[in-house]
Coordinates of C-alpha atoms in Angstrom, one line a residue:
Chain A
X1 CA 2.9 -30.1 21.9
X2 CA 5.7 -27.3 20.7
X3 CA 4.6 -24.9 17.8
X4 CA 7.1 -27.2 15.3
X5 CA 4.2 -29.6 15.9
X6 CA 1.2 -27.7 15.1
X7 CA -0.7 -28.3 11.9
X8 CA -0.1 -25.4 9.9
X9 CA -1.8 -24.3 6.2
X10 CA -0.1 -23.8 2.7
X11 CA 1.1 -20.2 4.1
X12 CA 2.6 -21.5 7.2
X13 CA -0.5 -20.1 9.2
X14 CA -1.6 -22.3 11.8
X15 CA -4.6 -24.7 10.1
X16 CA -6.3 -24.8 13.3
X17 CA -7.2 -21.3 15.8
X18 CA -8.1 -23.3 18.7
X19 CA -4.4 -24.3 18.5
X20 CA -3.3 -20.8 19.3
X21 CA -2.8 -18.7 22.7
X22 CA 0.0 -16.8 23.7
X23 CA 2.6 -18.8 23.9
X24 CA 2.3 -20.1 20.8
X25 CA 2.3 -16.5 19.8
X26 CA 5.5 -15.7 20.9
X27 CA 6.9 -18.7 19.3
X28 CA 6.2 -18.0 16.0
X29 CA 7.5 -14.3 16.7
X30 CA 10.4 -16.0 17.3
X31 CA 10.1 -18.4 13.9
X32 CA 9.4 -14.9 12.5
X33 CA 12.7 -13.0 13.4
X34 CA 10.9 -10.8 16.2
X35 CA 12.8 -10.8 19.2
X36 CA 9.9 -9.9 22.1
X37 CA 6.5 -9.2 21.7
X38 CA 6.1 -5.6 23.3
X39 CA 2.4 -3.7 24.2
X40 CA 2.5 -2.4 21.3
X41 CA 3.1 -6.0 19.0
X42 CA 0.0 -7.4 21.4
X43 CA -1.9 -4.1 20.8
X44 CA -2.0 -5.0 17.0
X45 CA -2.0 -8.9 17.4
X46 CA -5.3 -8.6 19.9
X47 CA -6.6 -5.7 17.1
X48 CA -6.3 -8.0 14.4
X49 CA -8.0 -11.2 16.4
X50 CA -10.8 -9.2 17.0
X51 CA -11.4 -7.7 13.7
X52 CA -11.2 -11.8 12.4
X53 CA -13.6 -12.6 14.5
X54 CA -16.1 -9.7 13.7
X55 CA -15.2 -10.0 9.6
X56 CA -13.6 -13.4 9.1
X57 CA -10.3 -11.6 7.4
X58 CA -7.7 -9.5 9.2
X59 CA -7.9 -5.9 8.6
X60 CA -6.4 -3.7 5.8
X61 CA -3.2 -2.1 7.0
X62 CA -5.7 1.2 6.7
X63 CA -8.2 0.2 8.9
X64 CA -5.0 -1.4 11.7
X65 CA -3.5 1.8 11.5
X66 CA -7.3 4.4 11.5
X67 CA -8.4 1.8 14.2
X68 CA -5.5 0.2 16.7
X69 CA -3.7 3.0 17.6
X70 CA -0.6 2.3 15.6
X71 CA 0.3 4.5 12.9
X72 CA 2.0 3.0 9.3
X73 CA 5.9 3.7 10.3
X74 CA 5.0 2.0 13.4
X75 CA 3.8 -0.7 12.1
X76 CA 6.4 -1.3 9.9
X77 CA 8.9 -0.8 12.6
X78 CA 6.8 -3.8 14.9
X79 CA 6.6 -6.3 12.1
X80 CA 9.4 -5.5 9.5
X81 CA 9.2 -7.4 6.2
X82 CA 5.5 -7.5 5.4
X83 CA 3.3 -6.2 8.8
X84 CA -0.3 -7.7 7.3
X85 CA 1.1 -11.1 6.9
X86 CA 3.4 -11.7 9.5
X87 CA 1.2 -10.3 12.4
X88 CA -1.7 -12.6 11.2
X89 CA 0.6 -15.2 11.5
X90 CA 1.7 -14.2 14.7
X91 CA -1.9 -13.8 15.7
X92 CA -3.1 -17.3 14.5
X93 CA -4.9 -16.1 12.0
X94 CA -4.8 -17.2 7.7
X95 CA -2.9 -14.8 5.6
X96 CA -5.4 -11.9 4.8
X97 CA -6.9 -12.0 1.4
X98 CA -7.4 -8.4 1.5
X99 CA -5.0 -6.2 -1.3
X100 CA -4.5 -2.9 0.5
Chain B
X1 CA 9.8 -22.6 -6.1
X2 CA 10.7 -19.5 -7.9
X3 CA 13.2 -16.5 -6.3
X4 CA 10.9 -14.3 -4.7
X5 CA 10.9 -10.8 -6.1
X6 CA 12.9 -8.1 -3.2
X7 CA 12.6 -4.6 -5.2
X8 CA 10.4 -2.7 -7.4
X9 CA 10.6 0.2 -9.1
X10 CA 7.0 1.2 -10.1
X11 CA 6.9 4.0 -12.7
X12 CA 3.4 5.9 -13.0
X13 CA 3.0 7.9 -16.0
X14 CA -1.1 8.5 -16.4
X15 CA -2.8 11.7 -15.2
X16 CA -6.0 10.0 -15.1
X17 CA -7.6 8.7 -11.8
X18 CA -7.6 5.5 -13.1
X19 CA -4.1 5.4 -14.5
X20 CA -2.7 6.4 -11.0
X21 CA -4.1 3.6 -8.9
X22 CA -2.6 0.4 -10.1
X23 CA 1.0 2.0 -9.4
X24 CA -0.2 3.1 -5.7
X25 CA -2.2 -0.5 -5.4
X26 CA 1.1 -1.9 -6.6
X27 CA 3.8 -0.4 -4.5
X28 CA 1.6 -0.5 -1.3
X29 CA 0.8 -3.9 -1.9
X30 CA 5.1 -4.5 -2.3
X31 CA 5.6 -3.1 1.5
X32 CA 3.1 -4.9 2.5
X33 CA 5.0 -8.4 1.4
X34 CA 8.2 -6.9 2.7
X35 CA 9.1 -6.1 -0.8
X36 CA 11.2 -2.8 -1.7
X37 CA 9.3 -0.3 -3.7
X38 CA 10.1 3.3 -5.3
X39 CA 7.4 5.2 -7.5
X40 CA 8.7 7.5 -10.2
X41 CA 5.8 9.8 -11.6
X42 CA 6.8 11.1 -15.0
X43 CA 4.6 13.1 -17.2
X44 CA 1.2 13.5 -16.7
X45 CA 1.3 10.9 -13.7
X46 CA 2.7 13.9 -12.3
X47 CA -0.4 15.3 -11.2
X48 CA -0.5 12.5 -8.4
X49 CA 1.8 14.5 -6.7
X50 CA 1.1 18.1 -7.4
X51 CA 0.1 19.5 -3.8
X52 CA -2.4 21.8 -6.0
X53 CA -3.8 18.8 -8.5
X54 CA -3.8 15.4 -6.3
X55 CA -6.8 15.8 -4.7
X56 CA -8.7 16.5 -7.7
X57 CA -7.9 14.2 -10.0
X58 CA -10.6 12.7 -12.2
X59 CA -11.3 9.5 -14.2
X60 CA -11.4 9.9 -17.8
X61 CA -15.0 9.6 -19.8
X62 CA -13.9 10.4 -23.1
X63 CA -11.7 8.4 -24.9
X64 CA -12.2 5.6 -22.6
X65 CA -13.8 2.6 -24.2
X66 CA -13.9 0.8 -21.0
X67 CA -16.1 3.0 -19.5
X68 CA -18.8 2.0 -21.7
X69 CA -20.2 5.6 -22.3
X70 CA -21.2 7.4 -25.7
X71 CA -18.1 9.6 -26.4
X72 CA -20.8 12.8 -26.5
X73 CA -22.1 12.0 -23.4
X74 CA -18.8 11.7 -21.7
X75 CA -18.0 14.8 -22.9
X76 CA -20.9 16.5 -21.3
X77 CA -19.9 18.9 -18.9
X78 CA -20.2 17.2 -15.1
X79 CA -20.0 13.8 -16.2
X80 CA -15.6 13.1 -15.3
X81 CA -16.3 14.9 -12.1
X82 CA -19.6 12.2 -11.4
X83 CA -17.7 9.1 -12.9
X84 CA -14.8 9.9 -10.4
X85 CA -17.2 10.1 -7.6
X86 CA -18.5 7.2 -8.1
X87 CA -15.4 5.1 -8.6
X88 CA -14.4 7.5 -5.2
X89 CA -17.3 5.7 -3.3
X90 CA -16.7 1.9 -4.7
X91 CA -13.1 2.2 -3.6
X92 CA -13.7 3.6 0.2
X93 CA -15.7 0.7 0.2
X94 CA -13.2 -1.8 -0.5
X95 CA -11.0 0.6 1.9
X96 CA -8.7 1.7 -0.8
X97 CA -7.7 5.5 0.2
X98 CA -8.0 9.0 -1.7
X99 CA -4.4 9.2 -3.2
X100 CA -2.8 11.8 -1.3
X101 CA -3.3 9.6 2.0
X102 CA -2.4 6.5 0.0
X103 CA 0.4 8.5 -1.0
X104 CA 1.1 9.2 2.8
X105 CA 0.7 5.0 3.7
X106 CA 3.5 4.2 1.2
X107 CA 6.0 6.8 2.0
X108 CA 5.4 6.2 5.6
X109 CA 5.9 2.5 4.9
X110 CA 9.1 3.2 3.8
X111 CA 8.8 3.3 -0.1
X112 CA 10.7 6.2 -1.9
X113 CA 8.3 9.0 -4.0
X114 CA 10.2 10.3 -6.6
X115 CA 9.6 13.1 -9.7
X116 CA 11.2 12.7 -13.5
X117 CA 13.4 15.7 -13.7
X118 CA 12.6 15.6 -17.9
X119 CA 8.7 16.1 -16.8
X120 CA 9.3 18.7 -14.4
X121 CA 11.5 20.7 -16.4
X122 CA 9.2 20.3 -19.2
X123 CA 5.9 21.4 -17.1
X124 CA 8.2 24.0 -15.4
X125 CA 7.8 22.8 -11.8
X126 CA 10.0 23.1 -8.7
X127 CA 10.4 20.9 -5.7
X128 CA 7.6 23.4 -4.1
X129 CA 5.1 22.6 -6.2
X130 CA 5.0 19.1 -5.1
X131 CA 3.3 17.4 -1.9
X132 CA 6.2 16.5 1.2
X133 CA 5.5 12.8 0.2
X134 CA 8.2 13.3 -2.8
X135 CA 11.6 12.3 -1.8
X136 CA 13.1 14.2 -4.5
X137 CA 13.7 14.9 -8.1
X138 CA 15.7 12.5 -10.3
X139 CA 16.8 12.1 -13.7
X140 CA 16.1 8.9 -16.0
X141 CA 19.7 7.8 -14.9
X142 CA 19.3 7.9 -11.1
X143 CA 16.2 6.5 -11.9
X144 CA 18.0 3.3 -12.7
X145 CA 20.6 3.6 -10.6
X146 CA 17.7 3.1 -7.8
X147 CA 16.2 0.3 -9.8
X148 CA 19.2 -1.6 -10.0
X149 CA 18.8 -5.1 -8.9
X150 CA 15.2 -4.9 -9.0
X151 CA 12.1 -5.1 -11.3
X152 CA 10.6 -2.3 -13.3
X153 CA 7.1 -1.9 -13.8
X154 CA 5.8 0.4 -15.8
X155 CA 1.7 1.5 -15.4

């Protein structure tokens, strides 16, 4: 199946997790405008899966940046034009619900 | 579907805890969506970037019908500075930061800080009295230049 075929929610998130590993990562980095996923784009993907699956949301940008390793410019400079949202994407997950 | 909004300029005039917030929540929660954001503190919102003020800013218990207190026993001494700790404690739980390291998240996120040069002028402040956060001074007229092309908010 190719990512264009995946059932995906209102957002544009994928509907279903189990649909997700890394390839289907790196093709919605691609959907997304992101060139290559680097260390530092998985460091914050693999955070942000974790933290979903110990919460059931992604993080807060506060608690990526306190917690992963990647400071706010950073971040920024990974996933330009909205970080939360696009590297939940990336990461399979719903958009985060979360306001900070 | 409706043109999605690109820039905001977020103006912050309150020197109350709770008058400062919804500009920060606001212009954080712009970079977040990938939407440009500027704050312009003017007035008494001022105090959110004073490097001697910001961290002790306090919520107002007088004067505040919201806050569902007897104006006499909000104006008992000690009872702003336990209101704001309170309110302090409810938002680290929700993970909403003190404002000079909110402050820090939204510059570093690539929103401009900025001062009214009226305000300043008026409470007789220089550049040094304010945190490294501000970007710089401007009048009401770069103010809008900045803006242009963009939403205003006013909190």
């Amino acid at each position: 199946m190719t990512t264009a075929e995946l059932q995906r929610d209102a957002d544009g998130h994928l509907a279903n997790r189990a649909d997700w590993n890394e390839q289907v990562a790196r093709d919605i980095a691609i959907e997304e405008g992101l060139e290559a996923l680097t260390d530092r784009h998985w460091l914050v993907i693999n955070f942000m899966r974790k933290e979903f699956d110990a919460r059931g949301d992604a993080p807060s940008i506060r608690k990526l940046t306190k917690e992963s390793g990647v400071d706010t410019k950073e971040l920024y400079a990974l996933f330009p034009k909205g970080p939360a949202k696009k590297a939940a994407k990336i990461a399979g997950l719903p958009k985060p619900k979360g306001c900070i | 579907m409706a043109t999605p909004i690109e820039k905001v300029s977020i103006i912050v005039a309150g020197g109350s805890l709770e008058g400062m917030y919804p500009g920060l929540i606001l212009a954080n929660g712009a970079r977040m969506e990938g939407i440009e954001a500027d704050l312009f503190f003017t007035f008494f919102g001022l105090d959110a970037i004073i490097e001697k003020r910001m961290d002790k800013l306090k919520v107002a218990t007088v004067g505040n019908p919201a806050m569902h207190m007897p104006t006499l026993l909000g104006a008992l001494p000690g009872m702003s500075a336990f209101a704001t700790g309170m309110m302090k404690k409810e938002m680290e739980k929700i993970d909403i930061p003190p404002v000079r390291e909110f402050l820090e998240m939204i510059h570093d996120a690539g929103a401009g800080i900025y001062a009214c040069k009226a305000s300043v002028d008026m409470f007789h402040l220089t550049k040094k009295d304010f945190c490294p956060m501000v970007d710089d001074i401007i009048s009401v007229g770069q103010f809008y230049e900045r803006a242009a092309g963009g939403q205003i908010i006013f909190t």
